[in-house]
Short mmCIF file of C-alpha atoms in Angstrom, two decimals:
data_model
loop_
_atom_site.label_atom_id
_atom_site.label_comp_id
_atom_site.label_asym_id
_atom_site.label_seq_id
_atom_site.Cartn_x
_atom_site.Cartn_y
_atom_site.Cartn_z
CA MET A 270 -33.41 -49.32 -39.22
CA ASP A 271 -35.51 -51.51 -41.53
CA THR A 272 -38.44 -49.19 -42.35
CA PRO A 273 -41.51 -50.45 -44.27
CA LYS A 274 -40.37 -48.45 -47.32
CA LYS A 275 -36.86 -49.88 -47.21
CA ARG A 276 -38.27 -53.41 -46.73
CA SER A 277 -40.50 -53.13 -49.82
CA GLU A 278 -37.60 -51.73 -51.87
CA THR A 279 -35.37 -54.63 -50.79
CA LEU A 280 -38.11 -57.07 -51.74
CA ARG A 281 -38.56 -55.35 -55.08
CA GLU A 282 -34.86 -55.75 -55.81
CA SER A 283 -34.97 -59.42 -54.80
CA ILE A 284 -38.01 -60.22 -56.95
CA GLU A 285 -36.55 -58.24 -59.85
CA GLU A 286 -33.37 -60.33 -59.58
CA LEU A 287 -35.38 -63.57 -59.71
CA ILE A 288 -36.97 -62.31 -62.93
CA ALA A 289 -33.62 -61.22 -64.40
CA VAL A 290 -32.01 -64.63 -63.88
CA GLY A 291 -35.00 -66.58 -65.13
CA LYS A 292 -36.25 -68.04 -61.85
CA LEU A 293 -39.50 -66.17 -62.43
CA ALA A 294 -40.36 -66.49 -66.12
CA PRO A 295 -42.33 -64.20 -68.46
CA GLY A 296 -46.03 -64.87 -68.02
CA GLN A 297 -45.57 -66.56 -64.65
CA HIS A 298 -48.18 -65.80 -62.00
CA LEU A 299 -46.82 -64.10 -58.88
CA ASP A 300 -48.62 -65.40 -55.80
CA GLU A 301 -48.36 -62.88 -52.95
CA THR A 302 -48.80 -65.58 -50.30
CA VAL A 303 -46.07 -67.77 -51.78
CA LEU A 304 -43.69 -64.82 -52.09
CA ALA A 305 -44.45 -63.71 -48.53
CA GLU A 306 -43.60 -67.18 -47.23
CA GLN A 307 -40.46 -67.33 -49.38
CA PHE A 308 -39.13 -64.04 -48.00
CA GLY A 309 -40.52 -64.42 -44.47
CA VAL A 310 -42.63 -61.28 -44.53
CA SER A 311 -46.30 -60.32 -44.57
CA ARG A 312 -48.19 -59.79 -47.82
CA THR A 313 -48.24 -56.01 -47.39
CA PRO A 314 -44.57 -55.30 -48.30
CA ILE A 315 -44.83 -57.92 -51.07
CA ARG A 316 -47.80 -56.08 -52.54
CA GLU A 317 -45.91 -52.78 -52.29
CA ALA A 318 -42.91 -54.34 -54.04
CA LEU A 319 -45.13 -55.67 -56.83
CA ILE A 320 -46.67 -52.23 -57.31
CA GLN A 321 -43.17 -50.80 -57.71
CA LEU A 322 -42.28 -53.48 -60.26
CA ALA A 323 -45.51 -52.80 -62.15
CA SER A 324 -44.64 -49.10 -62.36
CA MET A 325 -41.33 -50.14 -63.98
CA GLY A 326 -43.09 -52.36 -66.51
CA ILE A 327 -41.37 -55.49 -65.18
CA ILE A 328 -44.63 -57.10 -64.06
CA VAL A 329 -48.29 -56.59 -64.98
CA MET A 330 -50.99 -56.18 -62.33
CA ARG A 331 -54.29 -57.62 -63.55
CA PRO A 332 -57.54 -56.66 -61.75
CA ARG A 333 -58.89 -59.59 -59.72
CA ARG A 334 -56.39 -61.96 -61.31
CA GLY A 335 -53.16 -60.95 -59.61
CA ALA A 336 -49.75 -60.13 -61.03
CA ILE A 337 -47.70 -61.84 -63.72
CA VAL A 338 -44.19 -61.32 -64.99
CA ALA A 339 -44.41 -59.09 -68.07
CA GLU A 340 -43.98 -60.70 -71.47
CA ILE A 341 -42.34 -58.95 -74.41
CA GLY A 342 -43.11 -59.98 -77.98
CA PRO A 343 -40.41 -60.04 -80.67
CA GLN A 344 -41.53 -56.76 -82.28
CA GLN A 345 -41.64 -54.88 -79.00
CA LEU A 346 -38.30 -56.42 -78.05
CA ILE A 347 -36.57 -55.16 -81.17
CA GLU A 348 -38.05 -51.70 -80.61
CA MET A 349 -36.82 -51.62 -77.03
CA PHE A 350 -33.32 -52.68 -78.07
CA GLU A 351 -33.35 -49.95 -80.72
CA VAL A 352 -34.01 -47.38 -78.01
CA MET A 353 -31.45 -49.01 -75.70
CA ALA A 354 -28.83 -48.76 -78.45
CA GLU A 355 -29.48 -45.05 -78.87
CA LEU A 356 -29.41 -44.38 -75.12
CA GLU A 357 -26.12 -46.24 -74.78
CA ALA A 358 -24.71 -44.38 -77.78
CA MET A 359 -25.65 -41.05 -76.19
CA CYS A 360 -24.02 -42.10 -72.91
CA GLY A 361 -20.93 -43.19 -74.81
CA ARG A 362 -20.65 -39.94 -76.74
CA LEU A 363 -20.71 -37.91 -73.52
CA ALA A 364 -18.47 -40.37 -71.65
CA ALA A 365 -15.80 -40.04 -74.35
CA ARG A 366 -15.82 -36.30 -73.76
CA ARG A 367 -16.26 -36.18 -70.00
CA MET A 368 -14.77 -39.20 -68.22
CA SER A 369 -11.82 -38.44 -65.97
CA ALA A 370 -8.63 -40.46 -65.70
CA ALA A 371 -9.98 -42.08 -62.52
CA GLU A 372 -13.16 -43.04 -64.37
CA HIS A 373 -11.07 -44.48 -67.20
CA ALA A 374 -9.34 -46.66 -64.61
CA SER A 375 -12.70 -47.86 -63.25
CA LEU A 376 -13.88 -48.64 -66.77
CA MET A 377 -10.71 -50.64 -67.42
CA ALA A 378 -11.21 -52.55 -64.16
CA ALA A 379 -14.78 -53.41 -65.19
CA HIS A 380 -13.48 -54.49 -68.59
CA GLN A 381 -10.90 -56.75 -66.92
CA ALA A 382 -13.61 -58.33 -64.77
CA CYS A 383 -15.53 -59.15 -67.96
CA LYS A 384 -12.37 -60.73 -69.37
CA ASP A 385 -11.98 -62.92 -66.30
CA ALA A 386 -15.57 -64.13 -66.63
CA ARG A 387 -15.11 -64.71 -70.35
CA ASP A 388 -11.96 -66.74 -69.78
CA ALA A 389 -13.81 -68.81 -67.18
CA VAL A 390 -16.67 -69.34 -69.70
CA ASP A 391 -19.05 -68.18 -66.98
CA PRO A 392 -22.03 -66.40 -68.60
CA ASP A 393 -23.75 -65.76 -65.26
CA THR A 394 -20.78 -63.89 -63.80
CA TYR A 395 -20.21 -62.17 -67.13
CA PHE A 396 -23.82 -60.95 -67.03
CA TYR A 397 -23.21 -59.03 -63.79
CA LYS A 398 -19.76 -57.77 -64.80
CA ASN A 399 -21.20 -56.67 -68.13
CA GLU A 400 -23.87 -54.67 -66.31
CA ASP A 401 -21.17 -52.96 -64.28
CA PHE A 402 -19.19 -52.21 -67.45
CA HIS A 403 -22.15 -50.51 -69.08
CA GLY A 404 -23.00 -48.76 -65.81
CA GLN A 405 -19.57 -47.17 -65.82
CA ILE A 406 -20.35 -45.66 -69.21
CA TYR A 407 -23.77 -44.41 -68.09
CA ALA A 408 -22.21 -42.73 -65.05
CA GLY A 409 -19.35 -41.42 -67.19
CA SER A 410 -21.81 -39.42 -69.26
CA HIS A 411 -22.14 -37.03 -66.29
CA ASN A 412 -25.77 -36.55 -67.27
CA ALA A 413 -27.92 -37.79 -64.40
CA PHE A 414 -31.19 -37.81 -66.34
CA LEU A 415 -29.69 -39.76 -69.25
CA GLU A 416 -28.04 -42.20 -66.84
CA GLU A 417 -31.36 -42.79 -65.09
CA GLN A 418 -33.20 -43.47 -68.36
CA ALA A 419 -30.49 -45.86 -69.55
CA ARG A 420 -30.57 -47.79 -66.28
CA VAL A 421 -34.38 -48.05 -66.33
CA LEU A 422 -34.44 -49.61 -69.79
CA GLN A 423 -31.41 -51.77 -69.03
CA ARG A 424 -33.28 -53.22 -66.05
CA ARG A 425 -36.38 -53.80 -68.17
CA LEU A 426 -34.31 -55.77 -70.69
CA ARG A 427 -32.20 -57.71 -68.18
CA PRO A 428 -33.68 -61.18 -68.79
CA TYR A 429 -33.19 -60.78 -72.52
CA ARG A 430 -29.68 -59.34 -72.32
CA ARG A 431 -28.78 -62.24 -70.07
CA LEU A 432 -30.28 -64.73 -72.50
CA GLN A 433 -28.13 -63.37 -75.32
CA LEU A 434 -24.98 -64.28 -73.42
CA ARG A 435 -25.90 -67.95 -73.70
CA VAL A 436 -25.73 -67.88 -77.48
CA ARG A 437 -22.58 -69.66 -78.61
CA ASP A 438 -19.50 -67.43 -78.85
CA ARG A 439 -21.42 -64.38 -77.63
CA LEU A 440 -19.19 -63.95 -74.55
CA LYS A 441 -16.11 -63.63 -76.72
CA ARG A 442 -17.79 -61.31 -79.19
CA SER A 443 -19.22 -59.16 -76.42
CA TYR A 444 -15.82 -58.77 -74.78
CA ASP A 445 -14.14 -57.98 -78.11
CA GLU A 446 -16.77 -55.30 -78.75
CA HIS A 447 -16.13 -53.87 -75.27
CA GLU A 448 -12.45 -53.60 -76.13
CA GLY A 449 -13.20 -51.29 -79.04
CA VAL A 450 -15.54 -49.18 -76.91
CA VAL A 451 -12.94 -48.81 -74.13
CA ASN A 452 -10.26 -47.75 -76.60
CA ALA A 453 -12.55 -45.20 -78.25
CA ILE A 454 -13.64 -43.68 -74.94
CA ILE A 455 -10.10 -43.38 -73.61
CA ALA A 456 -9.01 -41.84 -76.92
CA GLY A 457 -11.81 -39.29 -76.57
CA ASP A 458 -13.26 -40.37 -79.93
CA SER A 459 -16.93 -39.71 -79.28
CA GLU A 460 -18.24 -40.57 -82.75
CA ARG A 461 -16.37 -43.87 -82.85
CA THR A 462 -17.76 -44.67 -79.39
CA VAL A 463 -21.29 -43.96 -80.64
CA GLU A 464 -20.85 -46.24 -83.63
CA LEU A 465 -19.40 -49.11 -81.60
CA LEU A 466 -21.96 -48.97 -78.78
CA ARG A 467 -24.83 -48.79 -81.23
CA GLN A 468 -23.56 -51.91 -82.99
CA HIS A 469 -22.89 -53.62 -79.66
CA VAL A 470 -26.40 -53.20 -78.29
CA MET A 471 -28.54 -53.29 -81.43
CA ILE A 472 -30.34 -56.59 -82.01
CA GLN A 473 -30.48 -57.24 -85.73
CA GLY A 474 -29.64 -59.85 -88.33
CA GLN A 475 -28.37 -63.12 -86.92
CA ARG A 476 -28.36 -61.82 -83.35
CA PHE A 477 -32.09 -61.11 -83.59
CA ALA A 478 -32.75 -64.54 -85.10
CA ASP A 479 -30.75 -66.19 -82.31
CA LEU A 480 -32.59 -64.25 -79.62
CA VAL A 481 -36.06 -64.96 -81.00
CA ALA A 482 -35.17 -68.65 -81.33
CA SER A 483 -34.13 -68.62 -77.67
CA LEU A 484 -37.19 -66.85 -76.27
CA HIS A 485 -38.94 -70.14 -75.54
CA GLN A 486 -36.30 -70.72 -72.88
CA LEU A 487 -37.96 -68.01 -70.80
CA LYS A 488 -41.49 -69.33 -71.27
CA ILE A 489 -43.66 -71.39 -68.97
CA ALA A 490 -44.79 -74.90 -69.86
CA PRO A 491 -48.53 -75.37 -70.64
CA ASN A 492 -49.19 -76.87 -67.18
CA GLY A 493 -48.05 -73.62 -65.59
CA GLU A 494 -44.66 -74.97 -64.53
CA ARG A 495 -41.35 -73.83 -65.88
CA SER A 496 -39.70 -76.09 -68.38
CA ALA A 497 -36.72 -78.21 -67.43
CA PHE A 498 -34.62 -76.14 -69.82
CA SER A 499 -35.69 -72.93 -68.09
CA ASP A 500 -34.81 -74.48 -64.73
CA ALA A 501 -31.40 -75.38 -66.09
CA LEU A 502 -30.85 -71.70 -66.92
CA ALA A 503 -31.71 -70.54 -63.43
#
């Protein structure tokens, strides 16, 4: 049965996905009426979905001015990736100690799916398979609280993690880094896993320069419309 709560949660997931893939850009105004028409619902579940997204930091609710997609400046972005790197490293340390043989097999399957997307030079598919790969590690930590915190921040950073994958050669480098992480986890080498995951997620040096240079791709044009380049990313 499609209860009001379930409907608003489904809408939240749908709107969150539009933000993650760049169809709703940072700073973009979210019109409740337009969204209600788009999804064929009333404004009430849309408003509830937006409140949920605001509580996650994905959008900002402004009194009397409506909601906008949250924007993250370069300094805040680097700080968030620093925390993400540490959360992933913690998950990896525990996963190397605690994952079962069946979980190793699932991790390998997720790794193979990333390889298939890499070989197809398909950054959009790789983005989703990459999320699954990291999700296997979060779950493999067998620490529900840590897994929840990692997933929350991962979702907050989705548009920016996706954008990274469009930097030249990043698909190949990402997959190669995954390979080392998989080997370390299966070997039970927790400290090596920590080191590799930290390096994999941390945004620094050239990777940070590339990301900052690409941030304009997520922005809105001065007339309030998304740029043609942003549309091409969607």
